[in-house]
Coordinates of C-alpha atoms in Angstrom, one line a residue:
Chain A
M75 CA 0.0 0.0 0.1
K76 CA 1.2 3.5 -0.8
C77 CA 0.7 6.7 1.1
R78 CA -2.1 8.8 -0.5
K79 CA -0.2 12.0 -0.2
C80 CA 3.5 11.2 -1.0
K81 CA 3.3 7.6 -2.4
A82 CA 5.9 6.4 0.0
L83 CA 5.3 2.9 1.7
A84 CA 2.1 3.2 3.9
A85 CA 2.2 2.4 7.6
V86 CA -1.5 2.9 8.4
A87 CA -4.4 1.8 6.2
L88 CA -7.8 3.3 6.9
P89 CA -10.6 1.4 5.2
S90 CA -13.3 3.9 6.5
H91 CA -11.5 6.7 4.6
N92 CA -10.5 4.4 1.8
T93 CA -6.9 5.5 2.1
A94 CA -3.5 5.0 3.6
F95 CA -0.7 7.0 4.9
C96 CA 3.1 6.8 5.5
P97 CA 4.6 7.6 9.1
D98 CA 5.3 11.2 8.0
C99 CA 1.9 12.0 6.4
Y100 CA -0.2 10.2 9.0
P101 CA 0.1 12.6 11.9
V102 CA -0.9 15.5 9.7
F103 CA -4.1 13.6 8.8
V104 CA -4.8 13.2 12.6
R105 CA -4.1 16.8 13.4
S106 CA -6.3 17.9 10.7
Q107 CA -9.3 15.9 12.1
V108 CA -8.7 17.5 15.6
E109 CA -8.4 20.9 14.1
R110 CA -11.7 20.3 12.0
A111 CA -13.5 19.1 15.2
I112 CA -12.3 22.2 17.1
H113 CA -13.2 24.6 14.3
R114 CA -16.6 23.1 13.3
H115 CA -17.9 23.0 16.9
K116 CA -16.2 26.1 18.1
M117 CA -14.5 24.1 20.9
I118 CA -11.8 26.4 22.0
A119 CA -11.5 30.2 21.5
P120 CA -8.3 32.2 21.5
G121 CA -7.3 32.9 25.0
D122 CA -8.9 29.9 26.5
R123 CA -7.2 28.1 29.4
V124 CA -7.7 24.4 28.7
L125 CA -7.7 21.8 31.3
V126 CA -7.0 18.3 29.8
A127 CA -8.2 15.3 31.7
V128 CA -5.4 12.7 31.5
S129 CA -5.6 9.0 32.3
G130 CA -2.1 7.8 31.2
G131 CA -3.9 6.1 28.2
K132 CA -3.1 6.9 24.5
D133 CA -6.2 9.0 23.9
S134 CA -5.7 11.6 26.6
L135 CA -2.0 11.8 26.1
A136 CA -2.3 12.3 22.3
L137 CA -5.0 14.9 22.9
T138 CA -2.5 16.8 25.1
L139 CA 0.2 16.6 22.5
L140 CA -2.2 17.8 19.5
L141 CA -3.6 20.7 21.6
H142 CA -0.2 21.8 22.6
E143 CA 1.1 21.6 19.1
L144 CA -2.0 23.5 17.9
G145 CA -0.8 26.3 20.2
H146 CA -3.4 26.0 23.1
D147 CA -2.7 26.8 26.6
V148 CA -3.0 23.4 28.2
H149 CA -2.7 22.2 31.8
G150 CA -3.1 18.4 32.6
L151 CA -5.1 17.0 35.6
H152 CA -4.9 13.3 36.5
V153 CA -7.1 11.7 39.1
D154 CA -5.1 8.9 40.9
L155 CA -7.7 6.1 41.6
D156 CA -5.3 4.3 43.9
I157 CA -6.0 0.9 42.1
P158 CA -3.3 -1.6 42.8
G159 CA -1.4 -2.6 39.8
S160 CA -2.8 0.0 37.6
S161 CA -2.9 3.6 39.1
T162 CA 1.0 3.8 39.8
D163 CA 1.7 3.1 36.1
A164 CA -1.0 5.4 34.9
R165 CA 0.1 8.3 37.1
A166 CA 3.8 7.7 36.1
A167 CA 3.1 7.7 32.4
C168 CA 1.2 11.0 32.9
E169 CA 4.0 12.6 35.0
G170 CA 6.7 11.4 32.5
F171 CA 4.8 12.8 29.5
F172 CA 4.0 16.3 31.1
A173 CA 7.6 16.5 32.3
K174 CA 9.0 15.8 28.7
L175 CA 6.7 18.4 27.2
G176 CA 7.3 20.9 30.0
L177 CA 3.6 21.5 30.5
P178 CA 1.9 22.1 34.0
F179 CA 0.3 19.0 35.4
T180 CA -1.7 18.3 38.6
V181 CA -2.8 15.2 40.5
V182 CA -5.8 14.7 42.6
E183 CA -5.5 11.7 44.8
L184 CA -8.8 10.0 45.7
R185 CA -7.1 8.4 48.6
R186 CA -6.8 12.0 50.2
E187 CA -10.4 12.4 49.7
G188 CA -11.3 9.3 51.4
L189 CA -12.6 7.6 48.3
A190 CA -9.7 5.4 46.9
I191 CA -11.6 3.1 44.4
P192 CA -10.8 -0.2 46.0
L193 CA -12.2 1.0 49.3
V194 CA -15.4 2.4 47.5
K195 CA -15.6 -0.9 45.6
S196 CA -15.5 -2.9 48.8
R197 CA -18.2 -0.6 50.4
I198 CA -20.7 0.0 47.7
K199 CA -22.7 -2.5 45.6
R200 CA -23.1 -0.4 42.6
P201 CA -21.1 -1.2 39.4
I202 CA -17.7 0.3 40.2
C203 CA -17.1 1.7 36.6
S204 CA -20.2 4.1 36.9
V205 CA -19.0 5.2 40.4
C206 CA -15.5 5.7 39.4
G207 CA -16.6 7.8 36.3
K208 CA -18.8 9.9 38.5
L209 CA -16.0 10.6 40.9
K210 CA -13.5 11.5 38.0
R211 CA -16.0 13.8 36.3
H212 CA -16.7 15.6 39.7
Y213 CA -13.1 16.2 40.3
F214 CA -12.3 17.2 36.8
N215 CA -15.1 19.7 36.8
K216 CA -14.3 21.0 40.4
F217 CA -10.6 21.6 39.5
A218 CA -11.6 23.5 36.4
L219 CA -14.0 25.8 38.0
E220 CA -11.9 26.4 41.1
N221 CA -8.7 27.2 39.1
G222 CA -10.2 29.4 36.3
F223 CA -10.1 27.0 33.3
S224 CA -12.6 28.1 30.6
V225 CA -12.6 24.6 28.9
L226 CA -12.4 21.1 30.2
A227 CA -11.0 18.8 27.3
T228 CA -11.2 14.9 27.4
G229 CA -9.8 12.3 25.1
H230 CA -13.1 10.7 24.2
N231 CA -12.8 9.2 20.7
L232 CA -15.2 8.0 18.1
D233 CA -15.5 4.5 19.6
D234 CA -16.3 6.0 23.0
E235 CA -19.0 8.2 21.6
V236 CA -20.5 5.6 19.4
S237 CA -20.5 3.1 22.3
R238 CA -22.3 5.7 24.7
L239 CA -24.7 6.7 22.1
F240 CA -25.5 3.1 21.3
A241 CA -25.9 2.3 25.1
N242 CA -28.2 5.5 25.6
T243 CA -30.3 4.4 22.4
M244 CA -30.7 0.9 23.8
R245 CA -32.3 2.2 26.9
W246 CA -34.0 5.2 24.8
D247 CA -32.6 7.4 27.7
A248 CA -34.0 10.7 26.3
S249 CA -32.3 12.7 29.1
Y250 CA -28.7 11.5 28.1
L251 CA -29.5 11.6 24.4
S252 CA -30.5 15.3 24.7
D253 CA -27.0 16.4 25.6
Q254 CA -24.7 13.8 24.2
G255 CA -22.3 15.5 21.9
P256 CA -18.7 16.7 21.4
V257 CA -19.4 20.1 23.3
L258 CA -21.2 20.6 26.5
P259 CA -21.6 24.3 27.1
A260 CA -20.8 25.8 30.5
A261 CA -23.7 26.0 32.9
D262 CA -24.1 27.1 36.5
G263 CA -21.6 25.1 38.3
F264 CA -20.4 23.2 35.4
A265 CA -17.3 23.8 33.2
R266 CA -17.4 23.9 29.3
K267 CA -16.7 20.5 28.2
V268 CA -15.1 19.6 24.8
K269 CA -14.0 16.3 23.0
P270 CA -11.7 17.3 20.3
M271 CA -10.9 13.7 19.4
Y272 CA -14.5 12.6 18.6
R273 CA -13.8 12.2 14.9
L274 CA -10.9 9.8 15.3
T275 CA -11.3 6.0 16.2
E276 CA -9.3 4.2 18.8
F277 CA -7.4 2.6 16.1
E278 CA -6.6 5.9 14.4
I279 CA -5.3 7.4 17.8
A280 CA -3.3 4.3 18.6
N281 CA -1.4 4.6 15.4
F282 CA -0.8 8.3 16.0
S283 CA 0.4 7.5 19.6
F284 CA 2.7 4.9 18.3
L285 CA 4.3 7.0 15.5
R286 CA 4.7 10.0 17.7
G287 CA 6.4 7.8 20.4
I288 CA 3.7 8.6 23.2
D289 CA 4.7 6.3 26.2
H290 CA 1.3 5.4 27.5
V291 CA -0.2 2.6 29.5
I292 CA -1.4 -0.3 27.5
A293 CA -3.0 -2.6 30.3
G294 CA -6.6 -1.9 31.0
C295 CA -8.1 -1.3 34.5
P296 CA -8.2 -4.5 36.3
Y297 CA -11.9 -3.6 37.6
S298 CA -13.2 -3.2 34.0
G299 CA -13.9 -7.0 33.3
R300 CA -17.8 -6.6 33.5
A301 CA -18.1 -3.1 32.0
S302 CA -20.5 -3.0 29.1
F303 CA -18.8 -0.6 26.9
P304 CA -16.1 -3.1 25.6
V305 CA -19.0 -5.4 24.6
Y306 CA -20.5 -2.4 22.5
K307 CA -17.2 -1.5 21.1
S308 CA -16.7 -5.1 19.9
L309 CA -20.1 -5.2 18.2
W310 CA -19.4 -1.8 16.7
S311 CA -15.9 -3.1 15.4
D312 CA -17.6 -6.0 13.7
L313 CA -20.2 -3.8 12.2
E314 CA -17.4 -1.4 10.9
G315 CA -15.4 -4.2 9.5
R316 CA -18.5 -5.0 7.2
M317 CA -19.7 -1.5 6.7
H318 CA -16.9 0.8 6.5
G319 CA -17.9 4.3 7.8
A320 CA -20.9 3.0 9.9
K321 CA -19.5 4.5 13.1
V322 CA -19.1 7.9 11.9
Q323 CA -22.3 8.0 10.0
F324 CA -24.2 6.8 13.2
Y325 CA -22.8 9.5 15.2
E326 CA -22.7 12.4 13.0
N327 CA -26.3 11.8 11.8
F328 CA -27.4 11.6 15.4
L329 CA -25.7 15.0 16.1
R330 CA -27.5 16.5 12.9
D331 CA -30.9 14.8 13.1
G332 CA -31.4 13.1 16.6
R333 CA -29.9 15.2 19.2
P334 CA -32.0 18.4 18.5
V335 CA -35.2 16.5 18.9
F336 CA -34.1 15.1 22.3
A337 CA -32.8 18.5 23.2
A338 CA -36.1 20.2 22.6
W339 CA -37.9 17.4 24.5
A340 CA -35.5 18.0 27.5
E341 CA -36.1 21.8 27.7
H342 CA -39.7 21.0 29.0
R343 CA -38.5 18.4 31.4
E344 CA -35.3 19.6 32.8
D345 CA -35.0 19.1 36.6
P346 CA -33.7 22.4 38.1
L347 CA -30.3 22.2 39.7
S348 CA -29.6 23.5 43.1
P349 CA -26.5 23.6 45.4
C350 CA -25.9 20.1 47.2
T351 CA -26.8 20.7 50.9
V352 CA -23.5 19.1 51.9
C353 CA -20.8 20.5 49.5
G354 CA -22.6 23.1 47.5
Y355 CA -21.9 21.3 44.1
P356 CA -24.9 21.6 41.7
T357 CA -27.2 18.7 41.7
S358 CA -31.0 17.8 40.7
A359 CA -31.2 16.0 44.1
E360 CA -30.8 17.5 47.6
V361 CA -27.4 15.8 48.0
C362 CA -25.0 15.4 45.1
G363 CA -24.0 11.9 43.8
V364 CA -20.4 12.3 45.2
C365 CA -21.6 13.1 48.8
R366 CA -24.0 10.2 48.6
I367 CA -21.0 7.8 47.7
R368 CA -19.0 9.4 50.5
E369 CA -21.9 8.8 53.0
M370 CA -22.4 5.2 51.8
V371 CA -18.6 4.5 52.3
R372 CA -18.8 6.0 55.7
V373 CA -21.8 4.1 56.8
E374 CA -20.6 0.8 55.4
S375 CA -17.3 1.3 57.0
E376 CA -18.7 1.9 60.4
A377 CA -21.1 -1.1 60.1
P378 CA -20.0 -4.3 62.0
R379 CA -18.4 -6.7 59.4
S380 CA -19.6 -10.2 59.4
Chain B
M151 CA 8.9 -19.6 12.6
I152 CA 7.3 -16.3 13.1
H153 CA 7.3 -15.2 16.8
V154 CA 4.1 -13.2 17.7
R155 CA 3.5 -11.4 21.0
L156 CA 0.0 -10.3 21.9
E157 CA -0.4 -7.0 23.9
P158 CA -1.6 -6.2 26.4
Q159 CA -2.4 -10.0 27.2
G160 CA 1.3 -10.9 27.1
R161 CA 0.5 -14.1 25.3
E162 CA 2.9 -15.5 22.9
L163 CA 2.6 -17.7 19.8
R164 CA 4.6 -19.1 16.9
L165 CA 3.5 -19.4 13.3
P166 CA 5.1 -22.0 11.1
K167 CA 5.1 -20.4 7.8
A168 CA 5.0 -16.9 6.1
C169 CA 1.9 -15.0 5.7
T170 CA 0.4 -11.4 5.5
A171 CA -0.3 -9.2 8.4
L172 CA -4.1 -9.6 7.4
K173 CA -3.8 -13.4 7.6
L174 CA -2.2 -13.2 11.0
L175 CA -5.0 -10.8 12.4
R176 CA -7.7 -13.2 11.0
E177 CA -6.0 -16.1 12.6
L178 CA -6.2 -14.3 15.9
G179 CA -9.8 -13.4 15.3
L180 CA -9.1 -9.6 15.0
G181 CA -10.4 -7.2 12.6
V182 CA -8.0 -5.0 10.6
N183 CA -8.9 -2.0 12.7
S184 CA -8.7 -3.7 16.1
A185 CA -4.9 -4.0 16.5
L186 CA -1.5 -2.5 15.5
V187 CA 0.9 -5.0 13.8
I188 CA 4.4 -3.9 14.8
R189 CA 7.6 -5.4 13.5
D190 CA 11.1 -3.8 14.4
G191 CA 9.4 -0.7 15.5
E192 CA 7.6 -0.3 12.3
L193 CA 3.8 -0.4 11.7
L194 CA 2.7 -2.8 9.0
T195 CA -0.5 -2.4 6.9
P196 CA -2.6 -5.6 6.2
D197 CA -1.1 -6.3 3.0
R198 CA 2.6 -6.4 4.4
R199 CA 4.3 -9.9 4.2
L200 CA 5.6 -11.4 7.4
N201 CA 8.6 -13.7 7.0
I202 CA 10.1 -16.8 8.7
G203 CA 12.3 -15.3 11.6
D204 CA 10.2 -12.1 12.0
E205 CA 9.4 -10.9 15.6
I206 CA 5.9 -9.3 15.5
V207 CA 3.9 -7.4 18.2
V208 CA 0.2 -7.4 17.9
R209 CA -1.4 -4.7 20.1
T210 CA -5.0 -4.4 20.4
V211 CA -6.3 -1.0 20.6
T212 CA -9.5 -1.1 22.6
S213 CA -9.1 0.8 25.9
R214 CA -10.8 -0.7 29.0
G215 CA -11.5 1.9 31.7

């Protein structure tokens, strides 16, 4: 296979784009996809301070590199989950990456918050992946607001977005379908959230990370064995193998035709947000989700163990 | 023999004869966009030929958490 641009020997073949690229031209293609996403959805304005949520995986580190090279003012935030055999490597990958680029970087340790994931997992019967996601979103948002960042960027890719959309559609969860997309505007108590990698698949980002020498963690979270997203991703991978372009078509057509319908529906049903009575964080309930998790951990920790 | 290492699982296997990267992925039950095929630090497209004596890394790309 030859590179579409320079005709050198190709390193990456992309059936969904019916093309291939050499190691020099491929990163240019990836960068153009991110630039197009940022431009099309007006994700980042000049002068924005961008907080990038980084996990140590290929997606968030690639996003950091791309935003930095595109000239944006980026600061990394990692939430250390304290999971044995996983979190130490993830944190080290982030620290090494940001030190190499000379970019500012902060770590929030859940252990210091009394919410280390192994402790939470042992005390709460809910699926740990959803609890972990809720905690990470809370601390990313909190840090962004408290430190004056105008944009919170995450490394969500097309596979993440399609899987989430598929899961929400399977449940016909109109509330989630009303605001799923690559941009979530700032609201009272919530930072503006953007997903500049939403046009790129995991495969495309993995190739980019390899070619750019990004030293990221490869092993998955040891607690993710029963998560549903890998199942959806596998289904969509099979479908994409038979119907090239199915993922991007499903997602882009939803943004164009589906989301506006659900957004209009949600305008009439939106639960008003009010400050959490414990911590002041905006919530549609009396007490926010994170404070409820904290309380469940406390109650279970104090209960006599059989 | 072609020596193949699967990442992140760490599993290793050997193939007795030359084939293409596509054939290798199919034998492993993987789609062409499911994994990187790497030889000597170089990415291989599905049409590239694998030869006896090659050391190949197949790295699946789906992140888990």
